[in-house]
Coordinates of C-alpha atoms and ligand atoms in Angstrom, one line a residue:
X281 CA 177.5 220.9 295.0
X282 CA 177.4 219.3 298.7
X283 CA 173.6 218.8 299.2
X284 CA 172.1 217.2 302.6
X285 CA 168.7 215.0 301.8
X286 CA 166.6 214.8 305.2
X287 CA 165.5 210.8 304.4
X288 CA 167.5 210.2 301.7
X289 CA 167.5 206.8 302.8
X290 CA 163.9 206.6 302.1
X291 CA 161.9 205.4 299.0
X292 CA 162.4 208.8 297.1
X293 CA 165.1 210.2 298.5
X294 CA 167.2 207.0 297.6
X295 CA 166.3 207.6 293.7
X296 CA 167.4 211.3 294.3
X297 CA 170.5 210.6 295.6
X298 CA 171.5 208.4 292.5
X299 CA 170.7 211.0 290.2
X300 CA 172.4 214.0 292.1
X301 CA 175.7 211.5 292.9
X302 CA 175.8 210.1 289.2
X303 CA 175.5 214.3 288.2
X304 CA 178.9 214.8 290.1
X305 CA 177.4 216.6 293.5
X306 CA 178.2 215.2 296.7
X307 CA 175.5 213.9 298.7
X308 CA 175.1 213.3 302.4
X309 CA 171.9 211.3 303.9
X310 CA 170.7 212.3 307.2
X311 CA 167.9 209.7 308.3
X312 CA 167.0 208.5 311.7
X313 CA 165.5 205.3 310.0
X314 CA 162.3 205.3 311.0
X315 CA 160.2 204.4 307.6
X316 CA 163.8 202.4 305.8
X317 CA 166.6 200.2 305.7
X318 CA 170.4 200.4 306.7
X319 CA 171.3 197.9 303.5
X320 CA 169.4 201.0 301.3
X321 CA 173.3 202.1 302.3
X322 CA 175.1 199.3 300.6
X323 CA 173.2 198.8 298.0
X324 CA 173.2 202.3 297.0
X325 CA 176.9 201.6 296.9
X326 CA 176.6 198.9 294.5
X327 CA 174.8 201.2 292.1
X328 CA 177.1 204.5 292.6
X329 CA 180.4 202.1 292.9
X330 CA 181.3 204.0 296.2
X331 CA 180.0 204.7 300.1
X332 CA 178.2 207.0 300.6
X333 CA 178.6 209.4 303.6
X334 CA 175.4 209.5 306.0
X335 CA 174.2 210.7 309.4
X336 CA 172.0 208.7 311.4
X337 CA 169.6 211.3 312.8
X338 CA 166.6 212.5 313.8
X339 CA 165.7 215.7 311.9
X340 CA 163.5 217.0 315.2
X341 CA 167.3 217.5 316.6
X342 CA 168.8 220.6 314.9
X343 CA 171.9 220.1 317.1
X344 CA 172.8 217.3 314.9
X345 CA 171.2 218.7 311.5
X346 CA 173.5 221.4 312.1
X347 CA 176.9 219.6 312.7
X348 CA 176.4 217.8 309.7
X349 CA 175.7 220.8 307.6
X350 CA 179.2 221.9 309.0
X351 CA 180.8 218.9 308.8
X352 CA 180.5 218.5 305.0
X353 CA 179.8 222.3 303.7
X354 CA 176.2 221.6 302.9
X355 CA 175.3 224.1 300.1
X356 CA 171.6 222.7 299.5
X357 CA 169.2 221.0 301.7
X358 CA 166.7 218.5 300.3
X359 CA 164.4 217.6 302.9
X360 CA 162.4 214.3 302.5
X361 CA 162.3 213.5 306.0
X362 CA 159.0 213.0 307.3
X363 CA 155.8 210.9 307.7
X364 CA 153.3 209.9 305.1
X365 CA 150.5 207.6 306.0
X366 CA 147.3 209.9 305.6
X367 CA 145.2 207.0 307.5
X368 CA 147.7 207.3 310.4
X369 CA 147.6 211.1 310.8
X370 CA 144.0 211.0 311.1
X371 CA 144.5 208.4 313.8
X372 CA 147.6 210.3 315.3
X373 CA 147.8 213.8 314.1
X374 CA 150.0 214.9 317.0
X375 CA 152.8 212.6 315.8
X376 CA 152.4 214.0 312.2
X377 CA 152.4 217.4 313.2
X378 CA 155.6 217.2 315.6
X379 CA 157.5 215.0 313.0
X380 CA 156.8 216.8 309.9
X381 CA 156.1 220.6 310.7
X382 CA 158.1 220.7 314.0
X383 CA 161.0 218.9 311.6
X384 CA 161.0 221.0 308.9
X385 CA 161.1 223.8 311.5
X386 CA 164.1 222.1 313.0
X387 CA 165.8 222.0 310.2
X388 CA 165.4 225.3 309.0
X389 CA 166.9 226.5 311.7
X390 CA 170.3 224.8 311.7
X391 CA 169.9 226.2 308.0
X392 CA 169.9 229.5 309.3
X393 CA 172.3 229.1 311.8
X394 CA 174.8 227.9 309.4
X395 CA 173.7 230.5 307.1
X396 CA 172.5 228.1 304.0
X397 CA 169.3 229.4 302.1
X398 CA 168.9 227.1 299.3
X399 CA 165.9 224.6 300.5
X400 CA 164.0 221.8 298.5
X401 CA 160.6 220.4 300.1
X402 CA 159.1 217.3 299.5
X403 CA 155.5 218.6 299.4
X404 CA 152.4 216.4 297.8
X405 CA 149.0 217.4 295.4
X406 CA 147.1 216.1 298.8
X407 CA 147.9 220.0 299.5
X408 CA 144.9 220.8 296.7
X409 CA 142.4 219.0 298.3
X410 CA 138.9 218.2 296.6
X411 CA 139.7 219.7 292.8
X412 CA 138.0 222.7 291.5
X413 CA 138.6 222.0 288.7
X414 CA 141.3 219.5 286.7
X415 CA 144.4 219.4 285.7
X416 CA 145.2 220.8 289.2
X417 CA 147.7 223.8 288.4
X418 CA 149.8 225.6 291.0
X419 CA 146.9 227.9 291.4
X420 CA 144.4 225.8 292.1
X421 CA 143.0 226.4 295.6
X422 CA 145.0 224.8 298.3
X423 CA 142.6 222.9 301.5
X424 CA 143.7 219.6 302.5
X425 CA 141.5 216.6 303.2
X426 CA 143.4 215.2 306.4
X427 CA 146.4 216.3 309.0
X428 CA 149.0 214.9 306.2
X429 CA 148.0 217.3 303.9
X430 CA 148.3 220.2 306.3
X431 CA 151.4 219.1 307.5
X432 CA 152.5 219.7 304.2
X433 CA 150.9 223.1 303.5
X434 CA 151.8 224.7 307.1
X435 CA 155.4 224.0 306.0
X436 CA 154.6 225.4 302.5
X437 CA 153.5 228.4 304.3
X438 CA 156.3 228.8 306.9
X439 CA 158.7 228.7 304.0
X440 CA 157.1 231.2 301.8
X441 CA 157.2 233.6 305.0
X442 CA 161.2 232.4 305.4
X443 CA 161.9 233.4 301.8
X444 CA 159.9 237.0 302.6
X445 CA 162.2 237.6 305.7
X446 CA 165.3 237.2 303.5
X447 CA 164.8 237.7 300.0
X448 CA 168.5 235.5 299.6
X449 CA 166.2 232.1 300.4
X450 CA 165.6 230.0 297.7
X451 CA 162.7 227.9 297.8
X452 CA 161.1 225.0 295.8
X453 CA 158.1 223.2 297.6
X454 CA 157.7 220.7 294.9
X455 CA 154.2 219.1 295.1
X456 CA 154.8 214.9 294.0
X457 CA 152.0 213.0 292.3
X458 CA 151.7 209.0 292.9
X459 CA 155.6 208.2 292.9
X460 CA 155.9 204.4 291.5
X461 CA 158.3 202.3 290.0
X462 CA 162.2 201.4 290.6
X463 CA 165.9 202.2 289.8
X464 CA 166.6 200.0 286.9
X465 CA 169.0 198.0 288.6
X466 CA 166.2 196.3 291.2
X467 CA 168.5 197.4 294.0
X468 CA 166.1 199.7 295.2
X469 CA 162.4 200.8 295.1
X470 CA 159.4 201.2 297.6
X471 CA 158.9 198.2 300.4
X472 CA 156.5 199.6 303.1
X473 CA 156.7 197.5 306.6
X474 CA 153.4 196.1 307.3
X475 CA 149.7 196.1 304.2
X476 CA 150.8 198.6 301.6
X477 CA 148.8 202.1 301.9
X478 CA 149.3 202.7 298.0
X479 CA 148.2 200.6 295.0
X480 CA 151.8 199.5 293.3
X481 CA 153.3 198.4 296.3
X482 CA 149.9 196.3 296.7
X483 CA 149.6 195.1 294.0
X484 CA 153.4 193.9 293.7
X485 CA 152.8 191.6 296.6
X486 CA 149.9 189.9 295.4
X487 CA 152.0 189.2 292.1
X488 CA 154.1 187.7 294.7
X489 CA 151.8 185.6 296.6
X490 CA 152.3 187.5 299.7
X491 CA 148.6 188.8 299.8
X492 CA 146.0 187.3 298.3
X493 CA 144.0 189.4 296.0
X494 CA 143.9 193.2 295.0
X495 CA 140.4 194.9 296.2
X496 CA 140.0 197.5 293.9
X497 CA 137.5 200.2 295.8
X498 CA 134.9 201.6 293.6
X499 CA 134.2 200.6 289.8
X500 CA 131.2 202.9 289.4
X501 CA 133.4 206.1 289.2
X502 CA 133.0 208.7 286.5
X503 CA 136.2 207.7 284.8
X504 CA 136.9 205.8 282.0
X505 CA 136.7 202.0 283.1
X506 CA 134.9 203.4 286.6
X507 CA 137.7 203.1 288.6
X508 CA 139.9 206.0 289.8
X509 CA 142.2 207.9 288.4
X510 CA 145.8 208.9 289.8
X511 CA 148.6 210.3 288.1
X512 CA 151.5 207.8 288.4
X513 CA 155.0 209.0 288.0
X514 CA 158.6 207.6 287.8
X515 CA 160.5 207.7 290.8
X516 CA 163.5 208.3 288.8
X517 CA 161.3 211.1 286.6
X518 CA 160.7 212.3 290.2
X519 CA 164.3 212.1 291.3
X520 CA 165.3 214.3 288.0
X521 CA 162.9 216.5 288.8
X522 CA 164.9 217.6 292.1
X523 CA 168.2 218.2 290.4
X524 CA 166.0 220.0 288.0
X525 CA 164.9 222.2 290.9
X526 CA 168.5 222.7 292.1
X527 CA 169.4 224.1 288.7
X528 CA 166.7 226.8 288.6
X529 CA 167.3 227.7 292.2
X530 CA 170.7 228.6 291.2
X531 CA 169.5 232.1 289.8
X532 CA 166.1 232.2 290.6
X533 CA 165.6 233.4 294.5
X534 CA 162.6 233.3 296.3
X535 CA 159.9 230.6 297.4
X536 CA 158.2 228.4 294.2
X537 CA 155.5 226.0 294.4
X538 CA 155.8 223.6 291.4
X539 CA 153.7 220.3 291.0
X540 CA 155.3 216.8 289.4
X541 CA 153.6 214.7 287.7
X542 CA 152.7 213.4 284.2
X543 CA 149.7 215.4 283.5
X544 CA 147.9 211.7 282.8
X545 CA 144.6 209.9 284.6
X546 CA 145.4 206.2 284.9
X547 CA 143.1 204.4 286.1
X548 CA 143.9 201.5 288.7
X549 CA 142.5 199.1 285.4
X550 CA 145.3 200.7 283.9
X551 CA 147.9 200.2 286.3
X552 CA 147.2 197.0 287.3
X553 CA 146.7 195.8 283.2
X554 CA 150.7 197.1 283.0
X555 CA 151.7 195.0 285.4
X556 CA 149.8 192.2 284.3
X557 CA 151.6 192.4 281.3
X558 CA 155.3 192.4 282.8
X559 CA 154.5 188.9 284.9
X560 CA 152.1 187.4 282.6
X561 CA 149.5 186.3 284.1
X562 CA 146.3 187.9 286.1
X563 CA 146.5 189.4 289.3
X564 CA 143.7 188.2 291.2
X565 CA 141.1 191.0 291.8
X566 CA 137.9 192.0 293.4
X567 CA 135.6 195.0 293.1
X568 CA 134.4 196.4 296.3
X569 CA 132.8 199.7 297.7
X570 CA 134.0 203.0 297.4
X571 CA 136.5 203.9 300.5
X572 CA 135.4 207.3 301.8
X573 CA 137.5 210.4 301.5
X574 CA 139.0 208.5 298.1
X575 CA 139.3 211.2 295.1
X576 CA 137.2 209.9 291.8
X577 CA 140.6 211.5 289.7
X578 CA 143.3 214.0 290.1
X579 CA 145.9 214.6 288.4
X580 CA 148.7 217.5 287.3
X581 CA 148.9 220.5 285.4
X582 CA 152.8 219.8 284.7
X583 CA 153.0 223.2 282.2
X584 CA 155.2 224.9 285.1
X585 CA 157.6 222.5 286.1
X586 CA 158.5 222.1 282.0
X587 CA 158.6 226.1 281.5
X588 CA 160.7 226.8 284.5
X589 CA 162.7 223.8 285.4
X590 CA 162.8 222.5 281.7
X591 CA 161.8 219.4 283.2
X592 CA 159.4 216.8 282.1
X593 CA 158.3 213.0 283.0
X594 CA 159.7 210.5 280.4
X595 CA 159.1 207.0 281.7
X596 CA 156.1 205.0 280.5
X597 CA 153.8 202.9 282.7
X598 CA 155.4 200.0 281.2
X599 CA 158.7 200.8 282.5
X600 CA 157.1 201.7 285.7
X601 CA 155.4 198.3 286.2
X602 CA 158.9 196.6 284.7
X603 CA 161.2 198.2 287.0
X604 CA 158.7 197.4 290.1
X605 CA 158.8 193.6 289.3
X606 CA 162.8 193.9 288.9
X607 CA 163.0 195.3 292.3
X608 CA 160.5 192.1 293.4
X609 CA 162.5 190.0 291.8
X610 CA 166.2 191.3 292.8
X611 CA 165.3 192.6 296.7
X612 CA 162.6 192.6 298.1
X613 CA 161.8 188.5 297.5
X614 CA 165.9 187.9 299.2
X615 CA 165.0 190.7 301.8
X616 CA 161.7 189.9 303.1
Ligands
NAD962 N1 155.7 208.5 298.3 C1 154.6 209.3 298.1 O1 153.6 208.9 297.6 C2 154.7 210.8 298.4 C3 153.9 211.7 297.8 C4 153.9 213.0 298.1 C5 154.9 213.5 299.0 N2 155.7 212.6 299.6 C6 156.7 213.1 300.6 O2 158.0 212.8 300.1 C7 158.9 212.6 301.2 C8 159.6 211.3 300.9 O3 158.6 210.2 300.8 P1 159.0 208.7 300.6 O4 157.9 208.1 299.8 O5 160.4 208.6 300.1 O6 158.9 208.2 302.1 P2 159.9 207.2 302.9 O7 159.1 206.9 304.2 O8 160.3 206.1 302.1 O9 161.1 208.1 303.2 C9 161.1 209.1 304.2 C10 162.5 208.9 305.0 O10 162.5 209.9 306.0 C11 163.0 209.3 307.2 N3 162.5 210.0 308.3 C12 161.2 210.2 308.7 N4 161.1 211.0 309.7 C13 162.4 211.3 310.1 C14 162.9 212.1 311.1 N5 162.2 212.7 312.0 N6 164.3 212.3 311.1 C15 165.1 211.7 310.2 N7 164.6 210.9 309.2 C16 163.2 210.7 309.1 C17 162.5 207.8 307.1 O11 163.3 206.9 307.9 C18 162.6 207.5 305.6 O12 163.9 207.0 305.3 C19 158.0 212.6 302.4 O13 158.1 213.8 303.1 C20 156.6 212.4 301.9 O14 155.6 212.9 302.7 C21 155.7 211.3 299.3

């Protein structure tokens, strides 16, 4: 299948297009470059053993979404492309609102004017808000914290009206967990410019010396060691997961929401304790307040994603924290 991924060249979307390329489809990245790297290109080369075609971009021009869907027969559109600081969108919800709804928007419409109707969003469990009740399941009320969040349901929501306009649609908003870890080959992972927002990428660079210590907010929680609880899962799991979503598209119209995740609490003792054990040695760590608007624990219901998709996370939090220090080791220390 030709499929288009929206920031492919980004920290998920690069994992994707490994799996989908090394499946036999044909994958074009459209990025404008905004949150990654040029070399992502060359180095997913290396891994795939051949270039890659891409589009340099910005998804907020459907004039240029749309030539490239005609350029390379797009069948399937993946759509990673967008913004995902939650502290920034509080700060700047404007940008986050224009980016990612007005976007998606843009996108859908070159979709529609080319007259492809197979769509794959890149949607997130900040969608749930404050939990009801745990394991969230796709049923679980949806009322986001911050403008992130709504970004990500209002294009839930304009999708699911697409797919009622014309029944032919076919949707997956697939709601992503805590993404982590690397490609196996350390030749690509997660490297935010600037402090990390989330824990692994934070913690990698203290194991590298690059920031001092890991502040670890709130150890009085109601969890298990009192720290909080996230569910942490594969990139590559991740990655399978979209082909796995392809696949049930195929004969299954209409618009699905389906989380990803592993359907396990780990605590940031937890993660941290894997990756202690990869570098061996301590990362040096301090216990401070609780931020404010942090969740205690959430996690997945992943039940859906196995009974429809036949898809399920595999990798351990070993591998996780092994393939994050490869991709240390390989890239980002040459890189930086
Ligand atoms: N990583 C997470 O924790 C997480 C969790 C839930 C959902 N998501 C969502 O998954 C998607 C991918 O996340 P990621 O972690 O790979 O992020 P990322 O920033 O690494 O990748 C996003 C890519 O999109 C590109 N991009 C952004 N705006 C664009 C635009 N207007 N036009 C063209 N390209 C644009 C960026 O340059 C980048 O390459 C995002 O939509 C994100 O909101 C991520």
């Amino acid at each position: 299948m030709n499929i288009l991924l929206t920031g492919g060249a980004g920290y998920i979307g690069s994992h994707t297009t490994v799996v989908l390329s090394q499946a036999g489809h044909n994958v074009v990245i459209l990025d404008n470059f905004c949150n990654s790297q040029k070399s992502v290109l060359d180095r997913l080369q290396s891994i795939l053993g051949k270039a890659l075609p891409y589009v340099e971009a910005d998804v907020l021009d459907a004039a240029a979404v749309e030539k490239a869907l005609r350029d390379y027969q797009i069948e399937a559109v993946i759509h990673f492309a967008g913004l995902k600081a939650v502290g920034e969108s509080v700060e700047n919800p404007l940008k986050y609102y224009a980016n990612n709804v007005q976007g998606s928007i843009s996108v859908l419409q070159a979709m529609k004017a080319v007259g492809i109707k197979t769509f794959v969003f890149s949607s997130s469990a900040t969608v749930y808000g404050d939990p009801q009740y745990l394991p969230y399941d796709e049923k679980h009320p949806t009322k986001p914290m911050n403008p992130y969040g709504w970004t990500k349901l209002q294009v839930e929501e304009i999708l699911h009206d697409v797919s009622i306009s014309d029944p032919q649609w076919k949707v997956a908003c697939l709601r992503y967990f805590n993404p982590v870890g690397a490609h196996e080959s350390g030749l690509i992972g997660e490297n935010p410019s600037g402090i990390p927002n989330n824990l692994m990428p934070f913690v990698a660079r203290v194991a590298t010396g690059h920031l001092p210590k890991l502040n670890v907010f709130g150890n009085d929680y109601d969890t298990k060691d009192g720290t909080g609880e996230r569910d942490y899962i594969h990139v590559m799991d991740l990655a399978e997961g979209h082909m796995a979503a392809l696949t049930y598209l195929e004969n299954h119209p209409g618009w699905h929401a389906i989380n990803l995740g592993t359907g396990i609490p780990v605590s940031v003792l937890d993660l941290v304790g894997a990756f202690e054990k990869v570098i061996g040695r301590e990362i040096p760590k301090a216990f401070a307040a609780r931020r404010t608007g942090d969740l205690p624990v959430y996690y997945a219901q992943p039940e859906r994603a196995k009974a429809l998709l036949n898809w399920a996370a595999k990798r351990s939090l070993d591998e996780i924290a092994a393939s994050t220090w490869k991709w240390q080791q390989t890239t980002v220390k040459t890189e930086r």
